[in-house]
XYZ file of N, CA and C in Angstrom:
549
model
N 0.888 -1.241 0.222
C 0.132 0.060 0.227
C 0.659 1.085 0.004
N 1.699 1.248 -0.398
C 3.088 2.101 -0.431
C 2.360 3.743 -0.923
N 1.750 3.698 -2.350
C 1.408 4.989 -2.973
C -0.062 5.341 -2.317
N -0.735 4.324 -1.608
C -2.158 4.627 -1.092
C -1.992 5.540 -0.080
N -0.992 4.841 0.906
C -0.542 5.319 2.423
C 0.223 6.624 2.157
N 0.962 6.599 1.008
C 1.215 7.938 0.708
C 0.594 9.311 0.254
N -0.213 8.504 -0.534
C -1.352 9.590 -0.718
C -1.994 10.030 0.520
N -2.138 9.385 1.350
C -3.455 9.761 2.421
C -2.530 10.428 3.432
N -0.897 10.238 3.436
C -0.694 11.288 4.118
C -0.187 12.554 3.700
N 0.146 12.398 2.615
C -0.097 13.649 2.084
C -1.430 14.497 2.037
N -2.842 13.875 1.634
C -4.023 14.889 2.062
C -4.153 15.014 3.326
N -3.604 14.162 4.271
C -3.799 14.464 5.617
C -2.818 15.704 6.060
N -1.328 15.990 5.510
C -1.056 16.774 5.967
C -1.304 18.268 4.979
N -0.946 18.222 3.615
C -1.669 19.235 3.516
C -2.697 19.965 2.330
N -3.788 18.568 2.401
C -4.916 18.874 2.170
C -5.098 18.350 0.503
N -6.416 17.636 0.345
C -6.682 16.776 -1.525
C -6.236 18.206 -2.452
N -6.296 19.558 -1.653
C -6.558 20.625 -2.899
C -4.802 20.698 -3.813
N -4.512 20.688 -2.336
C -2.598 20.703 -2.225
C -1.769 19.428 -2.928
N -2.954 18.356 -3.100
C -1.721 17.441 -3.231
C -1.249 17.525 -4.937
N -1.918 17.775 -5.978
C -1.149 17.775 -7.349
C 0.303 18.281 -7.117
N 0.487 19.750 -6.315
C 1.120 20.289 -6.452
C 2.564 19.628 -5.443
N 1.993 19.446 -4.346
C 2.912 18.606 -3.092
C 3.210 17.112 -4.302
N 2.824 16.644 -4.625
C 3.048 14.797 -5.469
C 4.286 15.485 -6.811
N 3.542 16.722 -7.266
C 4.921 16.705 -8.275
C 5.808 17.914 -7.646
N 6.120 18.624 -6.929
C 7.520 18.541 -5.975
C 8.002 17.414 -5.187
N 7.786 16.729 -5.083
C 8.123 15.153 -4.050
C 8.699 14.708 -5.579
N 7.736 14.733 -6.830
C 8.789 13.596 -7.397
C 9.666 14.389 -8.448
N 9.745 15.881 -8.250
C 10.984 16.786 -8.948
C 11.647 17.013 -8.456
N 12.151 16.899 -6.818
C 13.051 16.867 -6.245
C 13.733 15.547 -5.910
N 12.740 14.367 -6.052
C 13.445 12.868 -6.345
C 14.454 12.524 -6.304
N 14.598 13.599 -7.890
C 15.837 13.132 -8.993
C 17.395 13.091 -8.357
N 17.684 11.810 -7.864
C 19.759 11.806 -7.652
C 19.537 11.685 -6.498
N 18.541 11.467 -5.462
C 18.181 11.862 -3.772
C 18.164 10.501 -3.324
N 18.591 10.527 -2.180
C 18.426 9.295 -1.017
C 16.540 9.921 -0.520
N 16.184 9.198 0.023
C 15.146 8.790 0.726
C 14.538 10.673 1.524
N 15.746 10.460 2.424
C 15.586 11.718 3.395
C 16.145 12.961 2.688
N 17.072 12.958 2.021
C 17.770 14.131 1.033
C 16.365 14.720 0.667
N 15.708 13.742 -0.325
C 14.033 13.910 -1.263
C 12.934 14.562 -0.368
N 13.042 14.552 1.086
C 12.188 14.982 1.977
C 12.611 16.243 2.505
N 14.115 16.392 2.810
C 14.561 17.904 2.700
C 14.320 18.747 1.464
N 14.762 18.398 0.501
C 14.867 19.047 -0.995
C 13.021 19.107 -1.511
N 12.069 19.093 -1.084
C 10.775 18.802 -1.084
C 10.378 19.956 -0.045
N 10.519 19.828 1.054
C 10.362 21.310 2.424
C 10.906 22.336 1.635
N 11.885 22.235 1.137
C 12.836 23.519 0.891
C 12.138 23.967 -0.859
N 11.750 23.477 -1.422
C 10.964 23.846 -2.877
C 9.387 24.053 -2.551
N 8.557 23.338 -1.398
C 7.444 23.557 -0.753
C 7.779 24.946 -0.395
N 8.323 25.513 0.483
C 8.232 26.476 1.209
C 8.440 27.875 0.028
N 9.516 27.423 -0.525
C 9.358 28.614 -1.598
C 8.525 29.318 -2.566
N 7.847 27.835 -3.286
C 6.551 28.191 -3.698
C 5.683 29.075 -3.261
N 5.278 28.427 -1.912
C 4.426 28.711 -1.000
C 4.712 30.441 -0.521
N 5.290 30.776 -0.700
C 5.933 31.933 0.186
C 6.436 32.847 -1.473
N 6.673 32.284 -2.112
C 6.612 32.997 -3.912
C 8.109 33.689 -3.578
N 9.281 32.955 -3.054
C 10.540 33.002 -3.324
C 10.916 32.574 -4.616
N 12.299 32.951 -5.226
C 12.655 31.727 -6.164
C 12.858 30.698 -5.919
N 12.918 29.743 -7.063
C 13.934 28.575 -7.089
C 15.112 28.944 -7.264
N 14.963 28.230 -5.364
C 16.498 28.030 -5.004
C 17.693 27.223 -5.517
N 18.746 26.943 -4.808
C 20.091 26.100 -5.249
C 20.256 24.261 -5.355
N 19.753 23.558 -6.274
C 19.364 22.442 -6.465
C 20.220 21.920 -7.816
N 20.398 20.416 -7.939
C 20.963 20.044 -9.210
C 19.877 20.934 -10.308
N 20.699 20.855 -11.179
C 20.062 22.098 -12.558
C 18.784 20.945 -13.406
N 18.604 19.943 -13.002
C 17.618 18.845 -13.411
C 16.085 18.998 -12.618
N 16.279 18.938 -11.398
C 15.475 19.770 -10.211
C 15.022 20.978 -10.773
N 16.203 21.976 -10.705
C 15.659 23.231 -10.927
C 15.223 23.516 -11.956
N 14.571 22.672 -13.224
C 14.278 22.942 -14.098
C 12.861 22.473 -14.190
N 12.532 21.033 -13.358
C 11.514 20.529 -12.901
C 10.457 21.669 -12.205
N 11.242 22.016 -10.996
C 10.333 22.913 -10.619
C 10.164 24.130 -11.138
N 11.020 24.462 -12.038
C 10.237 26.301 -12.675
C 9.280 25.473 -13.679
N 9.470 24.463 -14.420
C 8.451 23.689 -15.057
C 6.334 24.155 -13.759
N 6.692 23.382 -12.932
C 5.632 23.050 -12.341
C 5.379 24.678 -11.970
N 6.044 25.417 -11.235
C 5.794 26.611 -10.778
C 5.319 27.664 -12.520
N 5.798 27.172 -13.707
C 4.815 27.342 -14.733
C 3.229 27.108 -15.041
N 3.232 26.060 -13.854
C 1.966 25.490 -14.392
C 1.943 24.434 -15.471
N 3.292 23.471 -15.631
C 3.091 22.901 -16.558
C 3.476 21.442 -15.870
N 3.855 20.322 -16.515
C 3.661 19.463 -16.451
C 4.567 18.813 -16.131
N 5.319 18.033 -15.201
C 6.541 17.195 -14.875
C 7.214 16.872 -16.404
N 8.875 16.730 -16.725
C 9.480 16.148 -17.764
C 10.026 14.916 -17.505
N 9.297 13.785 -18.486
C 9.936 12.589 -18.002
C 9.444 11.695 -17.651
N 9.203 10.237 -17.841
C 8.246 9.125 -17.894
C 7.996 8.786 -16.574
N 9.528 9.027 -15.441
C 9.813 8.472 -14.002
C 8.913 9.073 -13.678
N 9.530 10.604 -13.459
C 8.814 11.596 -12.646
C 7.034 12.102 -13.152
N 7.150 11.685 -14.249
C 5.970 12.257 -14.077
C 4.868 10.540 -13.614
N 4.746 9.248 -13.857
C 4.776 8.357 -13.099
C 4.338 8.449 -11.789
N 5.818 8.583 -11.164
C 6.010 8.963 -9.854
C 4.659 10.191 -9.185
N 4.728 10.854 -10.323
C 3.970 12.256 -9.675
C 2.242 11.561 -9.479
N 1.909 10.744 -10.815
C 0.668 10.439 -11.006
C 0.143 8.938 -9.909
N 1.477 8.447 -9.580
C 0.932 7.801 -8.343
C 0.663 8.349 -7.262
N 1.999 8.893 -6.740
C 1.404 9.971 -5.461
C -0.465 10.092 -5.565
N -0.308 10.741 -6.228
C -1.712 11.289 -6.789
C -2.795 10.613 -6.564
N -2.642 8.820 -6.712
C -3.305 8.191 -7.206
C -4.031 7.295 -8.091
N -3.291 7.365 -9.355
C -3.131 7.094 -10.481
C -2.815 5.512 -10.320
N -3.072 4.620 -10.137
C -3.263 3.311 -9.621
C -2.869 2.348 -11.037
N -2.406 3.758 -12.485
C -2.477 1.952 -13.361
C -0.566 2.782 -13.421
N -0.266 4.302 -12.782
C 1.610 4.403 -13.531
C 2.456 3.690 -12.754
N 3.384 3.232 -13.754
C 4.291 2.521 -13.085
C 5.544 3.502 -12.987
N 6.660 3.453 -12.218
C 7.816 4.250 -11.689
C 8.865 3.235 -12.151
N 9.415 3.629 -13.162
C 10.968 2.474 -13.693
C 11.597 3.376 -13.627
N 12.307 3.199 -12.130
C 13.713 3.841 -11.445
C 15.043 2.319 -12.237
N 15.978 3.615 -10.606
C 17.208 2.689 -10.708
C 16.928 0.919 -10.621
N 15.862 0.673 -8.975
C 15.857 -0.463 -7.983
C 14.913 -1.204 -9.509
N 13.622 -0.397 -10.316
C 13.279 -1.893 -11.171
C 14.206 -1.812 -11.919
N 15.337 -1.586 -12.800
C 16.211 -2.081 -13.774
C 16.919 -2.692 -13.171
N 17.275 -2.441 -12.123
C 17.815 -3.968 -11.275
C 17.416 -5.309 -11.092
N 15.849 -4.690 -10.324
C 15.359 -5.850 -10.203
C 15.363 -6.827 -11.728
N 15.197 -5.968 -13.048
C 15.265 -7.128 -13.813
C 16.927 -6.843 -14.448
N 17.036 -6.799 -13.639
C 18.669 -7.135 -14.469
C 19.017 -6.208 -15.567
N 18.676 -4.719 -15.868
C 19.071 -3.807 -16.681
C 19.685 -2.487 -16.299
N 20.044 -2.338 -15.348
C 20.967 -1.409 -14.677
C 22.629 -1.173 -15.632
N 21.914 0.061 -16.093
C 23.063 0.755 -16.811
C 23.980 1.607 -16.375
N 25.674 1.190 -15.777
C 26.386 1.869 -15.461
C 26.947 3.101 -16.298
N 27.419 4.065 -15.418
C 28.328 5.265 -16.328
C 29.201 5.587 -15.306
N 30.282 6.096 -15.926
C 31.427 6.743 -15.176
C 31.486 8.358 -15.308
N 31.249 8.814 -14.136
C 31.069 10.457 -13.745
C 32.270 10.905 -14.285
N 31.764 12.168 -14.412
C 32.835 12.740 -15.651
C 34.071 13.073 -14.872
N 33.421 14.274 -13.635
C 34.730 14.859 -13.084
C 34.805 13.800 -11.720
N 34.273 12.815 -11.770
C 34.601 12.274 -9.832
C 35.182 10.749 -10.080
N 34.864 10.193 -11.583
C 35.175 8.754 -12.254
C 34.374 7.726 -11.514
N 33.442 8.365 -10.071
C 32.589 7.358 -9.579
C 31.325 6.603 -10.822
N 31.519 5.220 -10.471
C 30.494 4.922 -11.176
C 28.454 5.147 -10.474
N 27.972 5.200 -12.230
C 26.614 5.818 -11.324
C 25.721 5.017 -12.255
N 24.281 4.639 -11.928
C 23.626 3.923 -12.707
C 22.538 4.919 -13.565
N 22.367 4.524 -14.664
C 21.539 5.659 -15.765
C 20.080 5.233 -15.863
N 19.501 6.302 -15.978
C 18.026 5.582 -15.981
C 17.457 4.841 -16.814
N 16.562 4.791 -17.698
C 15.819 3.636 -18.695
C 15.512 4.136 -19.686
N 16.116 3.773 -20.496
C 16.145 3.555 -21.842
C 14.434 3.672 -22.166
N 13.900 4.263 -22.985
C 12.260 4.254 -23.523
C 12.072 3.048 -23.763
N 13.216 2.267 -24.412
C 12.788 0.524 -24.506
C 12.400 -0.095 -22.992
N 13.830 0.220 -22.759
C 13.270 -0.855 -21.321
C 12.300 -0.294 -20.092
N 12.026 1.119 -20.388
C 11.117 1.597 -19.525
C 9.105 0.888 -19.882
N 9.627 0.913 -21.416
C 8.122 0.182 -22.035
C 8.273 -0.950 -21.757
N 9.181 -1.615 -21.660
C 9.636 -2.568 -21.583
C 9.049 -3.955 -19.867
N 9.291 -2.950 -19.385
C 9.271 -2.855 -17.551
C 7.954 -2.362 -17.167
N 7.549 -1.657 -17.770
C 6.029 -1.319 -17.627
C 5.133 -1.577 -17.759
N 5.173 -2.823 -19.449
C 4.259 -3.817 -19.618
C 4.149 -4.600 -19.054
N 5.394 -5.337 -18.453
C 5.651 -6.473 -17.387
C 5.240 -6.345 -16.339
N 5.495 -5.370 -15.201
C 4.502 -4.943 -14.139
C 2.965 -4.735 -14.202
N 2.437 -4.430 -15.126
C 0.948 -4.426 -15.819
C 0.359 -5.669 -16.138
N 0.867 -6.545 -16.950
C 0.842 -7.657 -17.064
C 0.504 -8.386 -15.563
N 1.313 -8.436 -15.158
C 1.871 -9.151 -14.087
C 0.908 -9.095 -12.395
N 0.724 -7.636 -12.734
C -0.299 -7.041 -11.641
C -1.721 -7.308 -11.792
N -2.050 -7.848 -12.991
C -3.889 -7.851 -13.508
C -3.678 -9.494 -13.042
N -2.845 -10.361 -13.213
C -2.679 -11.794 -13.093
C -2.649 -11.474 -11.495
N -2.359 -10.858 -10.724
C -1.960 -11.087 -9.375
C -3.063 -10.464 -8.498
N -3.999 -10.188 -9.026
C -5.169 -8.761 -8.422
C -4.399 -7.335 -7.606
N -3.916 -7.333 -8.375
C -3.244 -5.738 -7.894
C -2.986 -4.903 -8.416
N -2.734 -3.726 -8.594
C -2.258 -2.909 -9.480
C -0.925 -2.277 -9.760
N -1.133 -1.577 -10.793
C 0.416 -1.948 -11.517
C 1.332 -0.814 -10.549
N 0.724 -0.028 -10.009
C 1.728 0.896 -8.969
C 2.029 0.348 -8.333
N 1.067 -0.642 -7.658
C 1.350 -1.401 -6.500
C 2.556 -2.217 -6.281
N 2.089 -3.292 -7.611
C 3.084 -4.478 -7.683
C 4.782 -3.874 -8.144
N 4.765 -2.200 -8.602
C 6.004 -1.961 -9.263
C 6.391 -1.122 -7.656
N 5.555 -0.888 -6.069
C 6.156 -0.248 -5.477
C 6.897 -1.537 -4.512
N 6.087 -2.974 -4.529
C 6.631 -3.785 -3.956
C 7.946 -4.402 -4.428
N 7.865 -4.135 -5.741
C 9.425 -5.032 -6.258
C 10.790 -3.676 -6.195
N 10.131 -2.498 -6.607
C 11.268 -1.522 -5.413
C 11.441 -1.917 -4.252
N 10.674 -1.705 -3.437
C 11.139 -1.987 -1.855
C 11.957 -3.067 -1.264
N 11.127 -4.170 -2.287
C 12.631 -5.562 -1.838
C 14.045 -5.587 -2.913
N 13.564 -4.742 -3.808
C 15.293 -4.627 -4.526
C 15.811 -4.015 -3.821
N 15.166 -2.415 -3.495
C 16.372 -1.608 -2.774
C 16.614 -2.168 -1.301
N 15.868 -2.743 -0.306
C 16.563 -3.641 0.813
C 16.876 -4.354 0.764
N 17.155 -5.454 -0.515
C 17.891 -6.801 -0.646
C 19.802 -5.945 -1.058
N 19.474 -4.837 -1.470
C 20.873 -4.254 -2.237
C 21.205 -3.380 -1.577
N 20.441 -2.739 -0.884
C 21.057 -1.197 -0.388
C 21.438 -1.553 1.609
N 20.528 -2.414 1.838
C 20.395 -2.655 3.304
C 20.022 -1.623 4.388
N 18.864 -0.857 3.032
C 18.212 0.237 3.662
C 16.650 -0.038 4.037
N 16.458 -0.731 5.521
C 14.920 -1.008 5.119
C 13.626 0.249 5.472
N 13.970 1.392 5.892
C 13.338 2.715 5.553
C 12.443 2.823 3.796
N 11.716 2.420 3.839
C 11.356 2.738 2.219
C 10.086 3.698 2.030
N 9.191 4.444 2.868
C 8.532 5.009 2.926
C 8.374 6.062 3.865
N 7.836 7.466 2.692
C 7.664 8.763 3.169
C 7.116 9.278 3.802
N 6.165 8.013 4.422
C 4.793 8.829 5.638
C 5.665 9.057 6.888
N 6.198 8.334 7.676
C 6.894 9.148 8.894
C 7.928 9.746 8.577
N 8.464 10.326 7.681
C 9.358 11.255 7.652
C 8.835 12.300 7.775
N 7.446 12.242 6.492
C 6.773 13.249 5.847
C 5.867 14.141 7.792
N 4.935 13.225 8.137
C 4.467 13.146 9.375
C 5.907 14.011 10.407
N 6.483 13.010 10.727
C 7.913 13.913 11.454
C 8.643 15.479 10.923
N 8.226 15.627 9.459
C 9.160 16.550 9.288
C 8.241 17.900 9.000
N 6.839 17.417 9.180
C 5.964 18.539 9.150
C 4.616 18.424 10.424
N 5.489 18.014 11.601
C 4.388 18.006 12.777
C 5.110 18.128 13.882
N 6.594 18.432 13.807
C 7.726 18.869 14.677
C 7.894 20.634 14.582
N 7.635 21.270 15.430
C 8.056 22.399 15.197
C 9.628 22.830 15.363
N 10.276 22.125 16.129
C 11.650 22.581 16.533
C 12.774 21.593 15.507
N 11.912 21.343 14.372
C 12.978 20.536 13.439
C 13.043 21.776 12.438
N 14.258 21.863 11.802
C 14.364 23.026 10.803
C 15.016 21.951 9.905
């Protein structure tokens, strides 16, 4: 129930009316970030937009997405769009990120120019389409929704390969937005 629980938490904290904005901001700030960092970046982006402040210092692709949201446009990129739609309740959206790529043995590595460190690349259009179709078909057979089967695979592979058992936004969001002393 990852997406259903996340949606319920977002509505509880921000209200139904702000759900589209909040989901887009969470998706936009999720690019190349950990779960905890995503919440921190989201808080800042939400504060900036609610207080009519300029877009702050983020990775260039996050800045571009945030400007797109502020202009009333849609997010760009299949993964980010699917992530925002899933958090808003679209049960047919499938998020194909590096964790799903790893689950299917499709993770592509590349070396970063400056650091020389290896990073995982995003899904190609063909990889995205193939994995998305598999998840939708398998979800049908298992009587699940595509977004939830995708979340189950994501959580399992992430736990197995990273050793991090924290895979849910809910507790972090509740803490971050209910603790007055948290900065």
